[in-house]
XYZ file of C-alpha atoms in Angstrom:
634
model
C 133.280 60.345 124.845
C 134.636 56.981 123.811
C 132.479 53.917 123.446
C 131.848 51.390 126.193
C 134.974 49.330 125.380
C 137.319 52.340 125.257
C 138.933 50.861 122.129
C 140.039 54.210 120.715
C 143.682 55.251 121.139
C 144.492 57.344 124.163
C 144.744 61.025 123.263
C 148.436 61.059 124.255
C 149.361 58.187 121.922
C 150.427 58.896 118.388
C 148.561 57.207 115.585
C 151.631 55.095 114.688
C 152.105 53.910 118.296
C 148.473 52.895 118.530
C 148.589 51.083 115.201
C 151.713 49.109 116.101
C 150.396 48.081 119.495
C 146.948 47.094 118.235
C 148.232 44.932 115.378
C 149.493 42.118 117.616
C 146.407 41.555 119.803
C 146.276 37.755 119.704
C 148.091 35.909 122.532
C 151.013 33.593 121.582
C 153.383 31.318 123.536
C 155.884 34.175 123.725
C 153.203 36.737 124.560
C 150.468 35.154 126.750
C 147.213 36.993 127.534
C 148.052 39.653 130.180
C 146.446 39.077 133.590
C 145.029 41.820 135.799
C 144.337 41.492 139.515
C 142.955 44.034 141.970
C 146.388 44.236 143.631
C 148.134 44.842 140.307
C 145.585 47.540 139.396
C 146.130 49.355 142.711
C 149.884 49.169 142.159
C 149.354 50.726 138.725
C 147.395 53.565 140.303
C 150.270 54.150 142.732
C 152.700 54.356 139.799
C 150.383 56.826 138.066
C 149.802 58.834 141.242
C 146.062 58.929 140.539
C 142.976 57.339 142.146
C 141.537 56.406 138.728
C 142.972 55.353 135.372
C 141.985 54.957 131.742
C 142.759 51.816 129.754
C 145.350 53.822 127.799
C 147.180 54.819 130.985
C 147.186 51.220 132.237
C 148.551 50.034 128.866
C 151.437 52.504 128.915
C 152.320 51.762 132.541
C 152.335 47.979 132.080
C 153.671 48.064 128.514
C 150.538 46.364 127.163
C 148.591 47.118 124.047
C 145.494 49.236 124.458
C 143.248 46.284 123.572
C 145.044 44.014 126.089
C 144.521 46.536 128.881
C 140.874 47.107 127.989
C 140.130 43.362 127.895
C 141.932 42.725 131.187
C 140.103 45.564 132.918
C 136.771 44.280 131.598
C 137.554 40.814 132.944
C 138.535 42.130 136.379
C 135.373 44.258 136.512
C 133.371 41.073 135.964
C 134.789 39.670 139.225
C 133.884 42.793 141.178
C 137.490 43.787 141.758
C 137.171 47.164 140.048
C 134.428 49.421 138.727
C 134.095 51.814 135.810
C 132.312 55.008 134.898
C 131.890 57.142 131.779
C 133.205 60.659 132.223
C 131.952 63.484 130.046
C 134.489 64.585 127.403
C 136.950 61.923 128.605
C 137.484 58.161 128.174
C 136.034 55.532 130.476
C 137.854 55.546 133.820
C 138.420 52.597 136.155
C 138.780 52.642 139.945
C 139.014 50.136 142.841
C 135.661 48.708 143.923
C 136.176 49.847 147.519
C 136.080 53.461 146.283
C 132.386 52.978 145.526
C 131.658 52.919 149.239
C 132.609 56.598 149.349
C 130.701 57.698 146.246
C 127.392 58.421 147.971
C 128.846 60.302 150.919
C 128.017 63.979 151.275
C 130.762 66.334 150.172
C 130.515 70.139 150.480
C 132.860 72.544 148.682
C 132.651 76.337 149.091
C 133.792 78.965 146.565
C 133.634 82.196 148.629
C 134.502 84.616 145.826
C 131.680 83.287 143.627
C 129.472 82.741 146.692
C 128.800 79.226 145.410
C 128.371 75.987 147.336
C 128.759 72.679 145.512
C 127.279 69.683 147.347
C 127.626 66.094 146.222
C 124.980 63.702 147.572
C 123.593 66.156 150.161
C 121.779 64.719 153.144
C 118.240 65.848 153.857
C 119.394 68.104 156.717
C 121.896 69.841 154.456
C 119.339 70.498 151.720
C 116.826 71.806 154.247
C 119.428 74.197 155.671
C 120.585 75.337 152.228
C 117.053 76.305 151.191
C 117.076 78.854 154.028
C 119.928 80.924 152.659
C 120.871 79.819 149.113
C 119.384 79.438 145.654
C 119.651 76.167 143.728
C 121.356 76.987 140.432
C 121.740 73.567 138.858
C 121.777 69.853 139.472
C 123.469 67.188 137.423
C 120.719 64.723 138.287
C 123.471 62.406 139.605
C 123.776 63.739 143.130
C 125.672 67.004 142.505
C 123.982 70.301 143.391
C 125.215 73.850 142.846
C 123.860 76.556 145.158
C 124.460 80.297 145.003
C 124.020 82.823 147.790
C 122.549 85.908 146.145
C 122.001 89.368 147.572
C 118.265 88.737 147.746
C 118.784 85.500 149.674
C 120.313 87.560 152.473
C 117.769 90.354 152.131
C 114.818 87.942 152.389
C 116.291 85.774 155.105
C 113.673 84.122 157.358
C 115.998 84.619 160.341
C 115.424 87.584 162.627
C 119.072 88.160 163.513
C 122.344 88.062 161.606
C 123.868 85.620 164.092
C 121.072 83.134 163.328
C 121.671 83.479 159.579
C 125.422 82.912 159.857
C 124.840 80.088 162.321
C 122.661 78.286 159.772
C 125.443 78.587 157.193
C 128.084 77.287 159.624
C 125.918 74.222 160.282
C 126.343 73.256 156.599
C 129.824 74.366 155.554
C 132.790 72.138 156.373
C 134.807 75.109 157.668
C 134.484 78.830 158.369
C 134.415 81.173 155.356
C 135.331 84.641 156.735
C 135.170 86.449 153.366
C 131.726 85.033 152.669
C 130.489 85.943 156.139
C 131.819 89.481 155.716
C 129.887 89.873 152.466
C 126.727 88.461 154.088
C 127.051 90.952 156.935
C 127.281 93.846 154.464
C 124.174 92.661 152.614
C 122.277 92.145 155.858
C 122.990 95.767 156.813
C 122.155 96.998 153.308
C 118.661 95.474 153.546
C 117.930 97.612 156.602
C 118.753 101.081 155.317
C 115.258 102.149 154.183
C 111.788 101.596 155.619
C 108.228 102.699 154.915
C 106.428 103.661 158.125
C 103.133 105.279 159.076
C 103.172 108.801 160.538
C 100.901 109.450 163.561
C 98.789 111.653 161.272
C 98.141 108.675 158.976
C 100.326 109.335 155.926
C 103.283 107.198 154.796
C 106.899 108.150 155.487
C 110.106 106.895 153.836
C 112.851 106.630 156.455
C 116.592 106.308 155.770
C 119.280 105.090 158.167
C 121.250 108.313 157.716
C 121.039 111.683 155.882
C 123.496 110.592 153.182
C 121.259 107.716 152.118
C 118.225 109.980 151.940
C 120.033 112.687 149.963
C 122.327 110.666 147.716
C 120.182 107.591 147.102
C 116.472 108.173 147.732
C 116.276 111.779 146.504
C 118.435 110.954 143.474
C 116.434 107.869 142.461
C 112.943 109.195 143.263
C 111.174 112.364 142.118
C 108.123 114.513 142.903
C 105.820 111.702 141.785
C 107.096 109.642 144.719
C 108.112 112.053 147.483
C 106.795 115.351 148.839
C 109.078 117.753 150.697
C 111.475 116.302 153.311
C 110.240 116.084 156.886
C 113.730 115.719 158.396
C 117.196 114.847 157.055
C 116.263 111.159 157.205
C 112.483 111.260 156.564
C 110.392 112.117 153.506
C 106.640 112.341 153.056
C 105.484 109.734 150.505
C 103.034 110.573 147.737
C 99.955 108.423 148.321
C 99.811 105.433 145.995
C 103.504 105.483 145.086
C 104.638 102.971 147.700
C 105.074 100.055 145.292
C 107.020 102.163 142.800
C 109.311 103.367 145.603
C 109.986 99.738 146.567
C 110.794 98.777 142.989
C 113.016 101.790 142.342
C 115.113 101.489 145.486
C 115.349 97.728 145.050
C 116.781 98.226 141.572
C 119.293 100.624 143.158
C 120.366 97.816 145.497
C 118.382 98.823 148.574
C 115.365 96.699 149.519
C 112.779 98.620 151.533
C 111.364 97.296 154.799
C 107.582 97.782 154.762
C 106.679 98.634 158.363
C 103.478 100.559 157.692
C 100.582 100.277 160.112
C 97.934 99.433 157.545
C 94.287 99.062 158.460
C 92.894 95.570 158.599
C 89.357 96.582 157.668
C 86.254 94.922 159.057
C 86.619 91.909 161.323
C 85.914 88.522 159.745
C 85.469 85.495 161.971
C 86.460 82.357 160.046
C 86.991 78.787 161.274
C 89.045 76.251 159.309
C 87.429 72.823 159.133
C 90.531 70.594 158.877
C 93.900 69.936 160.491
C 97.049 71.359 158.954
C 100.143 69.304 158.287
C 103.194 70.241 160.282
C 104.923 72.049 157.422
C 101.705 73.941 156.588
C 101.555 75.187 160.193
C 105.164 76.308 159.824
C 104.251 78.206 156.656
C 101.394 80.015 158.395
C 103.442 80.845 161.492
C 106.321 82.197 159.424
C 103.921 84.306 157.380
C 102.236 85.757 160.457
C 105.645 86.658 161.921
C 106.579 88.686 158.838
C 103.122 89.884 157.761
C 103.916 89.136 154.132
C 105.435 86.381 152.050
C 105.215 83.924 149.165
C 104.440 80.255 149.861
C 106.662 78.138 147.609
C 105.879 74.419 147.386
C 105.209 71.717 144.785
C 101.746 71.207 143.301
C 99.661 69.138 145.675
C 101.476 70.337 148.814
C 98.428 72.232 150.058
C 99.342 75.872 149.518
C 95.648 76.748 149.101
C 94.787 75.088 152.414
C 97.621 76.988 154.101
C 96.221 80.190 152.575
C 92.763 79.415 154.029
C 94.376 78.897 157.439
C 96.140 82.241 157.049
C 92.832 83.897 156.165
C 91.319 82.504 159.369
C 94.284 83.686 161.463
C 94.307 87.213 159.986
C 90.575 87.570 160.591
C 90.011 90.471 158.208
C 88.297 91.059 154.882
C 90.178 89.230 152.164
C 90.761 89.642 148.428
C 91.900 86.597 146.428
C 93.434 87.310 143.006
C 93.633 84.486 140.456
C 94.736 84.340 136.796
C 91.484 82.852 135.453
C 87.779 82.350 136.083
C 88.363 78.609 136.491
C 90.720 79.245 139.385
C 88.332 81.807 140.862
C 85.617 79.166 140.879
C 87.942 76.646 142.512
C 88.768 79.128 145.260
C 85.060 79.547 145.998
C 84.641 75.763 146.180
C 87.624 75.438 148.553
C 86.349 78.217 150.820
C 82.908 76.619 151.095
C 84.328 73.114 151.588
C 86.959 73.897 154.243
C 85.708 76.953 156.186
C 82.475 77.938 157.912
C 81.901 80.884 155.560
C 78.392 81.174 154.158
C 77.920 81.452 150.370
C 76.662 85.035 150.730
C 79.988 85.992 152.427
C 81.951 85.061 149.289
C 81.842 87.216 146.170
C 83.393 86.828 142.719
C 84.450 89.776 140.565
C 85.334 88.900 136.965
C 83.780 88.629 133.529
C 81.108 86.193 134.700
C 80.076 87.813 138.005
C 80.713 91.076 139.840
C 80.058 91.205 143.578
C 82.176 92.479 146.484
C 81.850 90.520 149.747
C 83.909 90.030 152.955
C 85.893 87.490 150.932
C 86.121 88.517 147.280
C 87.711 86.467 144.506
C 88.767 88.411 141.412
C 90.974 87.903 138.374
C 94.180 89.906 138.056
C 93.014 91.401 134.785
C 89.718 92.691 136.175
C 91.294 94.076 139.369
C 93.796 96.037 137.280
C 91.240 97.708 135.001
C 90.705 101.427 135.620
C 86.914 101.155 135.614
C 86.959 98.574 138.413
C 90.009 99.742 140.312
C 88.224 102.213 142.613
C 86.089 99.452 144.125
C 89.175 97.534 145.212
C 91.109 100.638 146.305
C 88.322 101.796 148.625
C 88.216 98.505 150.526
C 90.492 98.084 153.564
C 91.696 94.551 153.005
C 93.122 92.585 155.892
C 94.673 90.122 153.461
C 95.306 89.903 149.714
C 96.130 86.443 148.353
C 98.023 86.401 145.037
C 97.515 82.964 143.480
C 100.105 81.959 140.836
C 102.048 85.003 142.024
C 104.809 84.604 139.402
C 102.551 86.646 137.094
C 102.990 89.805 139.179
C 105.985 91.281 137.263
C 104.059 91.270 133.954
C 102.422 94.517 132.837
C 98.895 93.111 132.925
C 99.110 91.915 136.525
C 101.550 94.198 138.316
C 98.982 96.978 138.899
C 97.281 94.711 141.421
C 100.459 94.892 143.535
C 99.598 98.530 144.274
C 96.420 97.545 146.139
C 96.837 98.236 149.848
C 96.427 95.504 152.458
C 97.691 94.787 155.950
C 98.951 91.368 154.807
C 100.060 90.071 151.388
C 100.334 86.364 150.620
C 101.614 84.934 147.339
C 101.285 81.301 146.201
C 103.453 79.582 143.606
C 104.966 76.174 142.947
C 107.851 77.736 141.050
C 108.336 81.511 141.349
C 110.928 81.518 138.552
C 110.710 83.555 135.373
C 112.729 83.271 132.195
C 113.060 87.103 132.166
C 114.814 86.887 135.576
C 112.213 89.150 137.201
C 111.421 86.793 140.061
C 113.071 89.280 142.423
C 110.142 91.639 141.775
C 107.756 89.007 143.113
C 109.387 89.088 146.532
C 109.950 92.845 146.438
C 106.271 93.595 145.814
C 104.627 90.788 147.794
C 107.036 89.457 150.422
C 109.915 87.053 151.118
C 109.786 83.370 150.047
C 108.381 80.875 152.538
C 108.703 77.241 151.555
C 109.706 73.657 152.144
C 112.231 71.582 150.226
C 110.322 69.514 147.635
C 112.381 66.406 148.436
C 111.364 66.663 152.089
C 107.688 66.459 151.125
C 108.379 63.534 148.795
C 110.174 61.607 151.525
C 107.450 62.309 154.097
C 104.813 60.999 151.706
C 102.782 64.225 151.697
C 103.270 64.619 147.947
C 103.781 61.775 145.496
C 107.063 62.042 143.654
C 106.359 61.488 139.957
C 108.716 59.448 137.842
C 109.727 61.599 134.893
C 110.973 59.839 131.762
C 112.483 61.686 128.818
C 111.751 59.772 125.595
C 113.742 60.574 122.485
C 111.546 60.366 119.387
C 113.014 59.837 115.901
C 111.770 61.843 112.941
C 108.496 60.569 111.545
C 109.646 61.114 107.979
C 112.404 62.581 105.843
C 110.013 65.431 105.011
C 109.891 66.407 108.702
C 113.672 66.208 108.983
C 114.217 68.365 105.889
C 111.656 70.914 107.061
C 113.531 71.229 110.362
C 116.858 71.693 108.585
C 115.491 74.553 106.484
C 113.533 76.258 109.299
C 114.845 79.003 111.594
C 114.138 80.364 115.068
C 110.725 79.705 116.573
C 109.576 77.868 113.438
C 112.373 75.331 113.933
C 111.241 74.692 117.516
C 107.685 74.170 116.323
C 108.753 71.674 113.639
C 110.568 69.604 116.278
C 107.699 69.964 118.740
C 105.100 68.755 116.236
C 107.200 65.945 114.745
C 104.665 63.511 113.252
C 106.250 60.526 115.049
C 105.069 61.920 118.373
C 101.471 60.969 117.645
C 102.419 57.283 117.446
C 104.483 57.646 120.623
C 101.493 59.129 122.461
C 99.173 56.433 121.171
C 101.611 53.768 122.385
C 101.916 55.330 125.850
C 98.148 55.595 126.233
C 97.857 51.926 125.289
C 100.523 51.046 127.877
C 98.476 52.862 130.542
C 95.020 51.896 129.340
C 93.446 52.020 132.814
C 95.108 55.242 134.000
C 93.764 58.785 133.909
C 96.027 60.630 131.494
C 96.648 64.203 130.368
C 98.380 65.054 127.093
C 99.915 68.557 127.040
C 100.506 70.343 123.735
C 102.053 73.673 122.897
C 100.265 74.571 119.663
C 96.559 74.727 118.854
C 96.874 72.974 115.490
C 98.761 70.169 117.184
C 96.020 69.799 119.797
C 93.280 69.705 117.181
C 95.180 67.110 115.130
C 95.720 64.843 118.144
C 92.112 65.247 119.282
C 90.821 64.078 115.900
C 93.323 61.221 115.573
C 92.880 59.914 119.131
C 89.228 60.742 119.708
C 90.051 62.753 122.854
C 88.642 66.225 123.711
C 91.059 69.154 123.369
C 90.828 71.997 125.891
C 92.428 75.319 124.975
C 91.926 79.008 125.572
C 89.394 78.954 122.753
C 87.193 76.413 124.550
C 84.104 78.040 126.039
C 84.206 78.391 129.829
C 81.184 76.149 130.420
C 82.599 73.424 128.161
C 85.975 73.562 129.913
C 84.342 73.170 133.296
C 82.215 70.258 132.122
C 85.204 68.351 130.745
C 87.387 69.058 133.784
C 84.594 67.960 136.136
C 84.118 64.731 134.201
C 87.866 64.074 134.484
C 87.866 64.741 138.232
C 84.924 62.403 138.796
C 86.471 59.653 136.685
C 83.771 59.780 134.032
C 86.458 60.700 131.516
C 90.031 59.354 131.579
C 91.700 61.223 128.712
C 92.155 64.927 127.975
C 94.410 66.898 125.648
C 95.268 70.251 127.229
C 97.016 73.408 126.045
C 98.603 75.950 128.387
C 95.264 76.477 130.171
C 96.143 73.337 132.150
C 99.493 74.651 133.353
C 98.317 76.657 136.311
C 96.219 75.717 139.246
C 93.549 73.710 137.435
C 92.580 71.086 139.984
C 93.067 67.699 138.314
C 93.935 65.699 141.417
C 93.759 62.177 140.059
C 95.926 62.421 136.945
C 98.147 59.342 136.988
C 99.927 59.908 133.678
C 101.041 63.134 132.025
C 102.466 63.169 128.498
C 104.301 66.293 127.367
C 104.019 66.147 123.598
C 105.920 69.368 122.943
C 108.693 69.166 125.470
C 108.022 70.916 128.759
C 106.578 74.184 127.528
C 108.428 77.443 127.272
C 109.870 77.809 130.769
C 111.178 76.039 133.870
C 107.986 77.072 135.662
C 105.840 75.315 133.058
C 108.020 72.227 133.397
C 107.304 72.049 137.118
C 103.618 72.826 136.706
C 103.042 70.199 134.042
C 104.943 67.557 135.952
C 103.019 68.714 139.002
C 99.674 67.700 137.532
C 100.473 64.208 138.870
C 101.961 65.228 142.240
C 99.360 63.914 144.645
C 99.555 61.589 147.679
C 98.152 58.643 145.709
C 101.550 57.960 144.145
C 102.511 55.723 141.193
C 102.333 58.652 138.792
C 104.331 58.854 135.575
C 105.371 61.811 133.460
C 106.622 61.281 129.905
C 108.424 64.060 128.070
C 108.769 63.627 124.301
C 111.661 65.314 122.517
C 112.767 64.912 118.918
C 116.202 63.321 118.822
C 119.074 65.474 117.534
C 117.235 68.816 117.729
C 117.394 71.906 119.905
C 114.227 70.642 121.581
C 116.306 67.817 123.075
C 118.813 70.275 124.583
C 116.059 72.578 125.841
C 114.204 69.739 127.585
C 117.409 68.517 129.223
C 117.930 71.985 130.680
C 114.397 72.116 132.064
C 114.692 68.646 133.542
C 117.752 69.749 135.515
C 115.441 72.213 137.273
C 113.143 69.338 138.281
C 116.064 67.117 139.279
C 117.240 69.849 141.614
C 113.910 69.576 143.413
C 114.334 65.868 144.016
C 112.249 64.517 141.127
C 113.499 61.166 139.770
C 114.461 61.262 136.095
C 115.196 58.588 133.485
C 115.698 58.417 129.726
C 114.532 56.055 126.983
C 114.963 55.809 123.237
C 112.159 55.087 120.780
C 113.337 52.929 117.902
C 113.579 54.642 114.552
C 111.232 52.778 112.199
C 113.276 53.973 109.201
C 116.424 52.158 110.408
C 117.056 48.815 108.685
């Protein structure tokens, strides 16, 4: 990219031409200063046959020097007659000011073969419709969004009928796309070829749409560990306990399985919710009850837990809540007691600190998956299983809990994305995504949109810079993440927000300990004893403490509702999910929250953070950038 004045020669000029033209830049009586008017500029565009022009193109067309054209365009821009923009990998371009009136208009372009939809400046209606059938791939952060329609987007469609699905697409696209609609129809049919049902005698049956599918797909992909002898040409008796593995196997073969089993709900449980739901939360619950399974997807602070409590009350059966940690298990108990009429003796916790099974039981994934505890959970007929932070399900430690049987399955996650691309397993094992566009919640004021600022930090010393140059792989990332200049940057930000409650997130334990000692702020990590963690978090919630340094234990679900400032010392963690979760620590209705992301200038950390921020920008989060002065510069 050229500099702001576009003084470099145009790429089509030879060096000699540029040199000759730029020598005589001073006006004389024979060669007065060239004048540019809006009318003359538009005439130049007509000659060029383009809606925009570079200074080099204007110079060639009008037979001016490059410097003369650049100066004249600058002068005209000062009067408001034209405007300019910097284009990546190209010089500055100029265009008539009246074009700006069209810049913010919505523009939708469809690429049927790639099944991509590119939308510039989408309206709220368009984004809401797109979330029903497409996956956001990327956002430039400047109003351009790229969506992709994947197989699973059709398979998990919230619509009941194909006509409704295609109708939703037609509401968004500027014109019909027959090839795309044909592909969608094929995927819609493909998602309805296999189903798990319950035989009148009580065992599970795998049904296929035709004998060929049962013989050539199911019987080829599955073995005696999954299926007993065939019942008919299109039905097979399922080995008890293999249902989840059958779903995974056939899904990998390109055939999602409809789970239509008549599972027992277990004992009745009469629960009343003690608060009113927001409109979108009611929609979540209604959509879940229609399907019997699903994953609530919404930003931190949008009330997914409250929606889950409402679902529990509607289902009215014994419930198991699975959480990643004891802290979250304790928070679930607090929420149940605060917002329902359940008595304390109706709520049990089953983890390292306590082991009791009750009508509503809260357990950790790890404990529920252990062989010595598994029988207790298998024997219970759960009406509902709630999977908090459900993005963990594909991992080996947690996926065994997906085999537990329940009439209803409900997952909760702000960002069900995984860097190993296994998010499809989440919806295969638990249920289809149910969610609301983040930007819609921001605009309605239900969730405060944080302002995220990326701050580029110079190297703290030549020693740091040299260590980075000689490091490789993960070590190189750590050197950039722990750049010594970041400590001063954090100290400065905390001073700027002296009266705000602030969280500082770190990636490495040594880094957290160093900052804690230098700043006099407690550091909470996985090594911190449970009781000490709870004490510090409670003090922060109550306002008795306004500063905490937190490792990854603060990424998920920890209820820190009044954090006004979040500082990401080591970028945004290791994944897009962590980026959203850390930014989400400040997403609460109070508003005025700030998120600062520190990245060492000129390193791979800078590129990595930019990529993660695109994920947030695609969700409607406002982003900005700032540079910290290099103290070593003269």
